[in-house]
PDB file of C-alpha atoms in Angstrom:
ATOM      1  CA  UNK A   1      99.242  95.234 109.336  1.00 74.00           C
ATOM      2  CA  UNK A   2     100.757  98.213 109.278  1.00 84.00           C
ATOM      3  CA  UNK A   3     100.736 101.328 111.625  1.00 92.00           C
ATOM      4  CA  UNK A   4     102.654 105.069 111.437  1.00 96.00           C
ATOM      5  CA  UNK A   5     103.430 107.437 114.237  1.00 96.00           C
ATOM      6  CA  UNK A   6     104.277 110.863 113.831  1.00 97.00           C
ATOM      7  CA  UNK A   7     104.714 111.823 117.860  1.00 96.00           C
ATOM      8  CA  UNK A   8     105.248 115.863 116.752  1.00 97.00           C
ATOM      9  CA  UNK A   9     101.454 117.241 115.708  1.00 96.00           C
ATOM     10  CA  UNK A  10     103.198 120.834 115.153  1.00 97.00           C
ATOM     11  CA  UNK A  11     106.754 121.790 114.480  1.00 98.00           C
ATOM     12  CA  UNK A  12     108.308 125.765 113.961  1.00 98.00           C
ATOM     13  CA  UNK A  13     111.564 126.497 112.140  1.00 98.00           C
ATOM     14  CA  UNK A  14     112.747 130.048 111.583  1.00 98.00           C
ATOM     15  CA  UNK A  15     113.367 130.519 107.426  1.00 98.00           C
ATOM     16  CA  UNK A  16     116.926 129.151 106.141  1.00 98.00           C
ATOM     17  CA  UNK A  17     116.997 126.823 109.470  1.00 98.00           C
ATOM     18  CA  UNK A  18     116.950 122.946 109.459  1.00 98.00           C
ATOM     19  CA  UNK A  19     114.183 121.223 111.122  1.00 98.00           C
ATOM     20  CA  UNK A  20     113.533 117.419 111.763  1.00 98.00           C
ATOM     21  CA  UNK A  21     110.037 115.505 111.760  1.00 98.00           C
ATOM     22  CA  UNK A  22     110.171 112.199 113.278  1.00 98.00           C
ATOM     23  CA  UNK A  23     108.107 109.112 112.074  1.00 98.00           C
ATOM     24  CA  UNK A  24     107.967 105.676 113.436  1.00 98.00           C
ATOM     25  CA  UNK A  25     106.345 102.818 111.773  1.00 96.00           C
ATOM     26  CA  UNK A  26     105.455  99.255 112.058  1.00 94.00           C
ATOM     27  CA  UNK A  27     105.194  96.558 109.060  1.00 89.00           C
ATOM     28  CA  UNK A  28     104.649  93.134 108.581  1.00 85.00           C
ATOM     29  CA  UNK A  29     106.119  93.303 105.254  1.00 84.00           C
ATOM     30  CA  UNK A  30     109.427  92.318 104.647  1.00 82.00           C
ATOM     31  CA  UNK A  31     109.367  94.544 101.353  1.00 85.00           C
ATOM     32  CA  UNK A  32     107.924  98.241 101.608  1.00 90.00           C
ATOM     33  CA  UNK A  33     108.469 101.704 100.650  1.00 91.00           C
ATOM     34  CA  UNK A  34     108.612 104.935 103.237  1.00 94.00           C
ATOM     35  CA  UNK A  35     107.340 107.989 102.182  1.00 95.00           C
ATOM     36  CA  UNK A  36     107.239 111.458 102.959  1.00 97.00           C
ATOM     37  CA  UNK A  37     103.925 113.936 101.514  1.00 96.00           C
ATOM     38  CA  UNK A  38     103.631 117.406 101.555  1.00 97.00           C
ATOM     39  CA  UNK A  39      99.645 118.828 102.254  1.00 96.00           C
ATOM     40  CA  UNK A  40      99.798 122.254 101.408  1.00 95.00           C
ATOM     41  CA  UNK A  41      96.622 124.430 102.336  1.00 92.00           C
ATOM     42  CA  UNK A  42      95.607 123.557  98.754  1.00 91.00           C
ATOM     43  CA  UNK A  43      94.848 119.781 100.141  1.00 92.00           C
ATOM     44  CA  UNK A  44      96.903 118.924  97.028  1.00 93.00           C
ATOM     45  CA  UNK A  45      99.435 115.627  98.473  1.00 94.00           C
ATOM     46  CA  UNK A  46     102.655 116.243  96.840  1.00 94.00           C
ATOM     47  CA  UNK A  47     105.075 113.444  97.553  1.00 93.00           C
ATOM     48  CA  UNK A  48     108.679 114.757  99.021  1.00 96.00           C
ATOM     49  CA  UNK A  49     110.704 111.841  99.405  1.00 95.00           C
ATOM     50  CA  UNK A  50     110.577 108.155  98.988  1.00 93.00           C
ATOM     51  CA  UNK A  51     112.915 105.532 100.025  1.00 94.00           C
ATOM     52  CA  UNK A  52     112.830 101.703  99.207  1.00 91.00           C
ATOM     53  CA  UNK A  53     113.268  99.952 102.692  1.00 91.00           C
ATOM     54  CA  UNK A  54     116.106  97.391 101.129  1.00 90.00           C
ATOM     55  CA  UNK A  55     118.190 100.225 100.540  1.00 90.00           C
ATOM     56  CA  UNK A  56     120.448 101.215 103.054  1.00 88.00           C
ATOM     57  CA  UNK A  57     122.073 105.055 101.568  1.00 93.00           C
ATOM     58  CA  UNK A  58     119.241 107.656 102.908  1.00 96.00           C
ATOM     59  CA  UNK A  59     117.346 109.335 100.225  1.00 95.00           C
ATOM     60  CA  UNK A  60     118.161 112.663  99.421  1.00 96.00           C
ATOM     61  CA  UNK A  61     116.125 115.140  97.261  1.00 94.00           C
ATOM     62  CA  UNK A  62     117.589 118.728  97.111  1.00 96.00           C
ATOM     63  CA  UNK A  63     116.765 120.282 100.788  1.00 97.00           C
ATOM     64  CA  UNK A  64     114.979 117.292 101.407  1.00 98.00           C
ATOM     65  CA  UNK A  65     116.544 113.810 103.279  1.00 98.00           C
ATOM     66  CA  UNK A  66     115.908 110.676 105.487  1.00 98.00           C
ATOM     67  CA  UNK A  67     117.422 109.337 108.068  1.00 97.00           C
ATOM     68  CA  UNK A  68     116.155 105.473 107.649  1.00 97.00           C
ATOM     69  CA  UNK A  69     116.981 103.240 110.706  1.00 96.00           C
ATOM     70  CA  UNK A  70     115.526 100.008 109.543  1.00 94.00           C
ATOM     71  CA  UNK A  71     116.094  98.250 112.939  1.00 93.00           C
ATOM     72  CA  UNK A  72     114.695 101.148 114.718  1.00 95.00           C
ATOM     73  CA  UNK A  73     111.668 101.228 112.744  1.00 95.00           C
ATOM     74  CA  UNK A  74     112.623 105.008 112.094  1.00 97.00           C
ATOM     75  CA  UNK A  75     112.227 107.114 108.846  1.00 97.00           C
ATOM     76  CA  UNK A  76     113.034 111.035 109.811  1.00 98.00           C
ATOM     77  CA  UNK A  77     112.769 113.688 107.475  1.00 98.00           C
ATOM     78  CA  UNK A  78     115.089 116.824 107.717  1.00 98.00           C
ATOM     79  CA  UNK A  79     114.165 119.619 105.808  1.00 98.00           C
ATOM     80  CA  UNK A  80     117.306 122.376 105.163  1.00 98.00           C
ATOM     81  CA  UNK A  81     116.980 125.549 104.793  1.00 98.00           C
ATOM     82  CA  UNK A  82     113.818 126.111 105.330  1.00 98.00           C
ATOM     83  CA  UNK A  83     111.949 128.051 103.011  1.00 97.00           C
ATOM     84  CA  UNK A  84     108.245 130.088 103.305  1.00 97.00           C
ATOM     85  CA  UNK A  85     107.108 127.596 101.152  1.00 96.00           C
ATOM     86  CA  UNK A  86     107.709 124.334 103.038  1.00 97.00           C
ATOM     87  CA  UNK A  87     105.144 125.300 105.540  1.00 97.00           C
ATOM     88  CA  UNK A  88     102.480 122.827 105.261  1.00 97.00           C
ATOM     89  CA  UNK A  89     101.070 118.898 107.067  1.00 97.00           C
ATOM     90  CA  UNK A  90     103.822 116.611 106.263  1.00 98.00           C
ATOM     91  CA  UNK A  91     102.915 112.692 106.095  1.00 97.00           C
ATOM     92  CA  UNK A  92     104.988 110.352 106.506  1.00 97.00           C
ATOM     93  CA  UNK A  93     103.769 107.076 104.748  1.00 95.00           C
ATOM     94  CA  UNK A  94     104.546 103.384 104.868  1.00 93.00           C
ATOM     95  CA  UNK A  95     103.505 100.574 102.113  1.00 88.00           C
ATOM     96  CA  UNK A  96     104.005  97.251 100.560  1.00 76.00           C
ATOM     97  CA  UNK A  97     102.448  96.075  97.114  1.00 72.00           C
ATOM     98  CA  UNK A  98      99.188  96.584  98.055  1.00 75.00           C
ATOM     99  CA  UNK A  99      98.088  99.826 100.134  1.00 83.00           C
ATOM    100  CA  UNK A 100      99.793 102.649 101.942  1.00 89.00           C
ATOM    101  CA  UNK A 101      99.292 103.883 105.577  1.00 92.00           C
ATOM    102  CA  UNK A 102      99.724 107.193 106.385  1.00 94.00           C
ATOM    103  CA  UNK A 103     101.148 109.016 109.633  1.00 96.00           C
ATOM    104  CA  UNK A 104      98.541 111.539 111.595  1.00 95.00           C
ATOM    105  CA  UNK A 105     100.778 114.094 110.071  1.00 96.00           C
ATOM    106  CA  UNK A 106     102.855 117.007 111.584  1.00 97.00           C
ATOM    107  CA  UNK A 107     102.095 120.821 110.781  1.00 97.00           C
ATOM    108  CA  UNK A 108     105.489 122.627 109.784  1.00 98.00           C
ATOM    109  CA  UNK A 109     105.006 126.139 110.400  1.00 98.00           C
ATOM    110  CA  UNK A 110     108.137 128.447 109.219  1.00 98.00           C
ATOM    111  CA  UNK A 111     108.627 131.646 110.589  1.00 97.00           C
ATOM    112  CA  UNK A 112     109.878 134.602 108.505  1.00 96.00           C
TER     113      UNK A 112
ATOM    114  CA  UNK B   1     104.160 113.803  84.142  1.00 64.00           C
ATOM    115  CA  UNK B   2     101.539 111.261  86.413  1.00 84.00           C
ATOM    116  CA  UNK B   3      98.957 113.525  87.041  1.00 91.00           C
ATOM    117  CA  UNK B   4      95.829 112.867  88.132  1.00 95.00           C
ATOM    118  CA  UNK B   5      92.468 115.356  88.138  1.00 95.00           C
ATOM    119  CA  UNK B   6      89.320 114.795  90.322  1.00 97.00           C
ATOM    120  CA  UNK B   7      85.938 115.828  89.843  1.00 97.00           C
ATOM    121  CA  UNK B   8      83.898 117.791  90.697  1.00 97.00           C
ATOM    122  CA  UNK B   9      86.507 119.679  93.335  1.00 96.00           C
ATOM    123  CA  UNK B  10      83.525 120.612  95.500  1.00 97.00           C
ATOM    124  CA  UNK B  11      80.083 119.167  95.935  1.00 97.00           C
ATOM    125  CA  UNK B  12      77.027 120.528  98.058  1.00 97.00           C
ATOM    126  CA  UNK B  13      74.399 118.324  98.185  1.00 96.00           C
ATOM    127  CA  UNK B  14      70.897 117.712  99.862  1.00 96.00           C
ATOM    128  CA  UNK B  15      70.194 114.424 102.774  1.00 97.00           C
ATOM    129  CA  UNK B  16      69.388 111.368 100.679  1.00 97.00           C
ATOM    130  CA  UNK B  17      70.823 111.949  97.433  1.00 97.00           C
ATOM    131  CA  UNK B  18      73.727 110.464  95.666  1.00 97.00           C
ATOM    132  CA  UNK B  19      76.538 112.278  94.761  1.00 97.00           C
ATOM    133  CA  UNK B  20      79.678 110.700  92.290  1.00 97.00           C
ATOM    134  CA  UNK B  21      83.055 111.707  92.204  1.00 97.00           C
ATOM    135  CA  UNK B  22      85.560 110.975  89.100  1.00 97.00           C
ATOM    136  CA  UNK B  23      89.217 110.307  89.553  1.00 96.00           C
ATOM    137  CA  UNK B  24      91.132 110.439  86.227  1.00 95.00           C
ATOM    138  CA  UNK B  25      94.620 109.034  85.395  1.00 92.00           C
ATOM    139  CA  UNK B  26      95.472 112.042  82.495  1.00 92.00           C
ATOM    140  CA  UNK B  27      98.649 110.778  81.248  1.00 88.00           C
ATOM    141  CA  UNK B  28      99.591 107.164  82.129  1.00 86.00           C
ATOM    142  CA  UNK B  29      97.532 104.059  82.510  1.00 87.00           C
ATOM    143  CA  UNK B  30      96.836 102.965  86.804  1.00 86.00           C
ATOM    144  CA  UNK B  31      95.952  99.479  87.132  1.00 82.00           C
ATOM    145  CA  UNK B  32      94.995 100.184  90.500  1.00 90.00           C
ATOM    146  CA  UNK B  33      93.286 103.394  91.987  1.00 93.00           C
ATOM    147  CA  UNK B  34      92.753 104.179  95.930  1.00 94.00           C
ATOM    148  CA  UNK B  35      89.965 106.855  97.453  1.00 97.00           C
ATOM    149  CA  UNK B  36      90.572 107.932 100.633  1.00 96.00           C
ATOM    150  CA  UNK B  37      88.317 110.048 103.170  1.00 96.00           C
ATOM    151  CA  UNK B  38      90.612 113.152 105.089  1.00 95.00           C
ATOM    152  CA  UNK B  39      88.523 114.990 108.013  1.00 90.00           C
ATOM    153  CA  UNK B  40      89.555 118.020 109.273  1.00 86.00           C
ATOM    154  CA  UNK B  41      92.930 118.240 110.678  1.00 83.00           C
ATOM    155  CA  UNK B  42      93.161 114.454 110.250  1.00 89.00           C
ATOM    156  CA  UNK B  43      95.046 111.803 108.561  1.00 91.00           C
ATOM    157  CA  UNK B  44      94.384 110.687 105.144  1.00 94.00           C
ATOM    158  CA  UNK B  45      92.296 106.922 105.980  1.00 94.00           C
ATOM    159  CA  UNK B  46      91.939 104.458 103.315  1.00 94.00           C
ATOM    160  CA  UNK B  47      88.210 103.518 102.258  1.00 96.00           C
ATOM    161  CA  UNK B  48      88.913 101.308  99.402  1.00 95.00           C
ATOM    162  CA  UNK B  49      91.124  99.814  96.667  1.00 93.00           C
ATOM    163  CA  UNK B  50      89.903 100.128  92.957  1.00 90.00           C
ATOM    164  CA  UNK B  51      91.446  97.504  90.713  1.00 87.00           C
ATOM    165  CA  UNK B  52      90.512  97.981  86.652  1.00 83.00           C
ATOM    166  CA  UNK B  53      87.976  95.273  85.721  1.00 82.00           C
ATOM    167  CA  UNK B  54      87.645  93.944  89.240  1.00 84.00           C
ATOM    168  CA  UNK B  55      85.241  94.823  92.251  1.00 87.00           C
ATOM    169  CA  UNK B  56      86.824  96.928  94.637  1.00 92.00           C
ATOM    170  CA  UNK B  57      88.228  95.812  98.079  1.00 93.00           C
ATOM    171  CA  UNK B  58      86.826  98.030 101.264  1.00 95.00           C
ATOM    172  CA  UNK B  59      88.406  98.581 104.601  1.00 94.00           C
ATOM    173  CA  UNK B  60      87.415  97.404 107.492  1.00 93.00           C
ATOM    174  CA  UNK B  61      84.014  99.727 108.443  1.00 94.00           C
ATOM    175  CA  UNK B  62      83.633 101.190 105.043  1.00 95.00           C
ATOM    176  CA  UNK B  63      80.028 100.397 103.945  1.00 94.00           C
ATOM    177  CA  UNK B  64      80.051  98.864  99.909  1.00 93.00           C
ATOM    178  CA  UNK B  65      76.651  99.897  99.813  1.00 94.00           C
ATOM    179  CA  UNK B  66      77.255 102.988 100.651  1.00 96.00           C
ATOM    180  CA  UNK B  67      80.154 103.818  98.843  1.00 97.00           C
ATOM    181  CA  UNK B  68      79.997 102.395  95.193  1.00 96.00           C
ATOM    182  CA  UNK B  69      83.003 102.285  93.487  1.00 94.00           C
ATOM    183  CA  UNK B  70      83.579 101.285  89.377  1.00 91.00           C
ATOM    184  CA  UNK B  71      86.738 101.263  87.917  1.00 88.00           C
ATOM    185  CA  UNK B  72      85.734 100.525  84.401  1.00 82.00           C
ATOM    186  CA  UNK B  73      88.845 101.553  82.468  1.00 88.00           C
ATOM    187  CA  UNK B  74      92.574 102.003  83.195  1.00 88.00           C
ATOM    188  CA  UNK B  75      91.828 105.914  83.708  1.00 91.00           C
ATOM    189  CA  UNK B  76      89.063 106.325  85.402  1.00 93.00           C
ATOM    190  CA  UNK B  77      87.599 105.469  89.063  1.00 94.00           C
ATOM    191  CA  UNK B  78      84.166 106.659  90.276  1.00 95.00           C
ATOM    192  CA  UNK B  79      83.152 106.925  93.691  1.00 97.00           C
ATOM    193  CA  UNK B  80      79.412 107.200  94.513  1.00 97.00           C
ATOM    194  CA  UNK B  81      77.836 108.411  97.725  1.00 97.00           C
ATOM    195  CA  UNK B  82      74.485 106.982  97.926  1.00 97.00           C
ATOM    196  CA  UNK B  83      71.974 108.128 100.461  1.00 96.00           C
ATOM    197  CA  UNK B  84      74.257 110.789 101.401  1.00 96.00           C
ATOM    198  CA  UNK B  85      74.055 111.773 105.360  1.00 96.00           C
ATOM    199  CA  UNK B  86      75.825 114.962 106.714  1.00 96.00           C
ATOM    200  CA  UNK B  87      78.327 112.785 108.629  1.00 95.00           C
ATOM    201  CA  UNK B  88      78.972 112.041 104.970  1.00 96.00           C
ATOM    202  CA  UNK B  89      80.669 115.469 105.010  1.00 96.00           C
ATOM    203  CA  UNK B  90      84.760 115.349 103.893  1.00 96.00           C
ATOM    204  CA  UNK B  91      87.214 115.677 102.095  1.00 96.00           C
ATOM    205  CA  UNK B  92      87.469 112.569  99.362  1.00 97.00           C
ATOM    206  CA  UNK B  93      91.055 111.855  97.742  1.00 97.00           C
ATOM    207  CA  UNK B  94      91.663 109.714  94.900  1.00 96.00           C
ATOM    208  CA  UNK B  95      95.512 108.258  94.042  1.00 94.00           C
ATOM    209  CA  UNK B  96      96.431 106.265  91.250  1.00 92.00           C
ATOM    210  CA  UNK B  97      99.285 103.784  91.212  1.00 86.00           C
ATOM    211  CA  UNK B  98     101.950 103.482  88.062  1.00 74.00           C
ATOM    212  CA  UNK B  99     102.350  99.427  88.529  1.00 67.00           C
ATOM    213  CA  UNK B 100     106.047  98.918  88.864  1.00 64.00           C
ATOM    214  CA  UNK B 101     107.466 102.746  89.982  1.00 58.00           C
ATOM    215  CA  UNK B 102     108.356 102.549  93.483  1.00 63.00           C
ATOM    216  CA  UNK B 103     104.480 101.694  94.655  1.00 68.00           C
ATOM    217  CA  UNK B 104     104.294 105.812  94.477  1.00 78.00           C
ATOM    218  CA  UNK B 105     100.911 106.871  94.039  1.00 86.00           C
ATOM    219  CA  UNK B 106      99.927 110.165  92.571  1.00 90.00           C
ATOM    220  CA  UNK B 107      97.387 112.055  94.106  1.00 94.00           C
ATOM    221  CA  UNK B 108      94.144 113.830  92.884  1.00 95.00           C
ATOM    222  CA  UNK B 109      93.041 117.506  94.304  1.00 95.00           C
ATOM    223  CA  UNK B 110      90.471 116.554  96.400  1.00 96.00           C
ATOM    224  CA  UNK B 111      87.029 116.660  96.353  1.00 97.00           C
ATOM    225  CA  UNK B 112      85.355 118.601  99.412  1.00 96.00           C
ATOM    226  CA  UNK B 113      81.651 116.821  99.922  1.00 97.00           C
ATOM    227  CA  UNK B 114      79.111 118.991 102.199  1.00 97.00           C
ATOM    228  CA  UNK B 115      75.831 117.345 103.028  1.00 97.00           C
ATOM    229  CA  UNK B 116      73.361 119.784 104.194  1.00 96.00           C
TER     230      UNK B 116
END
């Protein structure tokens, strides 16, 4: 079984700032994948980031990066510089070979 | 690359009819395909897993009977509504999985079901 919490429903950064989401997760897997999606009003899920739980160097994607702590259970994304365009419901995600479970999501909002 | 296309993207529909949704793979082959239901201001919840050639596998609570799913070919899912209720009223995502790449799935647009 597998379970995601994202404790932050709503989260504000001013434009150029950095801003962290948190995400906690549970697995009974000993091999998974974390992920991090992008909602965009569109409903469109665009995936941000993705990180293979054996690995221990954090993914990074451009403004985008993790901060895994396996033994914590943790997977944070930090988004830098924060641009008009990141605002959005970010999921985080968590899955094995089989299915993924998602996070209740956090709504970024950036301010101008 | 790995895009996927949903249709239709919205869907009105009467009580008591059946309505199906199409979730296509457009450039790469998905062994497996997911649909999941998002309500407003909610969490995307999976309803079922579509594997090509092979009946589907529901979650816990989903009704089979209720929500028919064929995955005849390596691009295509459908997902049929039957005997549509307005609590049948949501958003309905499709994802398709490239076997092999990082278990990422690629998602579909959407399709926005209203039952009046």
């Amino acid at each position: 079984a597998q379970t995601v919490t994202q404790s932050q429903p709503e989260m504000s950064v001013q434009e150029a700032e950095t801003v962290t989401l948190s995400c906690t997760y549970d697995t009974s897997e000993s091999d998974y994948y974390l992920f991090w999606y992008k909602q965009p009003p569109s409903r469109q899920m665009i995936l941000v980031i993705r990180q293979e739980a054996y690995k221990q160097q954090n993914a990074t994607e451009n403004r985008f990066s993790v901060n895994f702590q396996k033994a914590a259970k943790s997977f944070s994304l930090k988004i830098s510089d924060s641009q008009l365009g990141d605002a959005a419901m970010y999921f985080c995600a968590s899955g094995g070979y089989q299915k993924v479970t998602f996070g209740t999501g956090t709504k970024l909002q950036v301010i101008p | 690359g790995a895009v996927v296309s949903q249709h239709p993207s919205r869907v009105i529909c009467k009580s008591g009819t059946s309505v199906k949704i199409e979730c296509r793979s457009l450039d790469f082959q998905a062994t497996t395909m997911f649909w999941y239901r998002q309500f407003p201001k909610q969490s995307l919840m999976l309803m079922a897993t579509s594997n090509e050639g092979s009946k589907a596998t529901y979650e816990q609570g989903v009704e089979k009977d209720k929500f028919l799913i064929n995955h005849a070919s390596l691009t295509l899912s459908t997902l049929t509504v039957t005997s549509a209720h307005p609590e049948d009223s949501s958003f309905y995502i499709c994802s398709a999985r490239v076997q092999g790449a990082y278990n990422e799935q690629f998602f579909g647009p959407g399709t926005r079901l209203t039952v009046l």
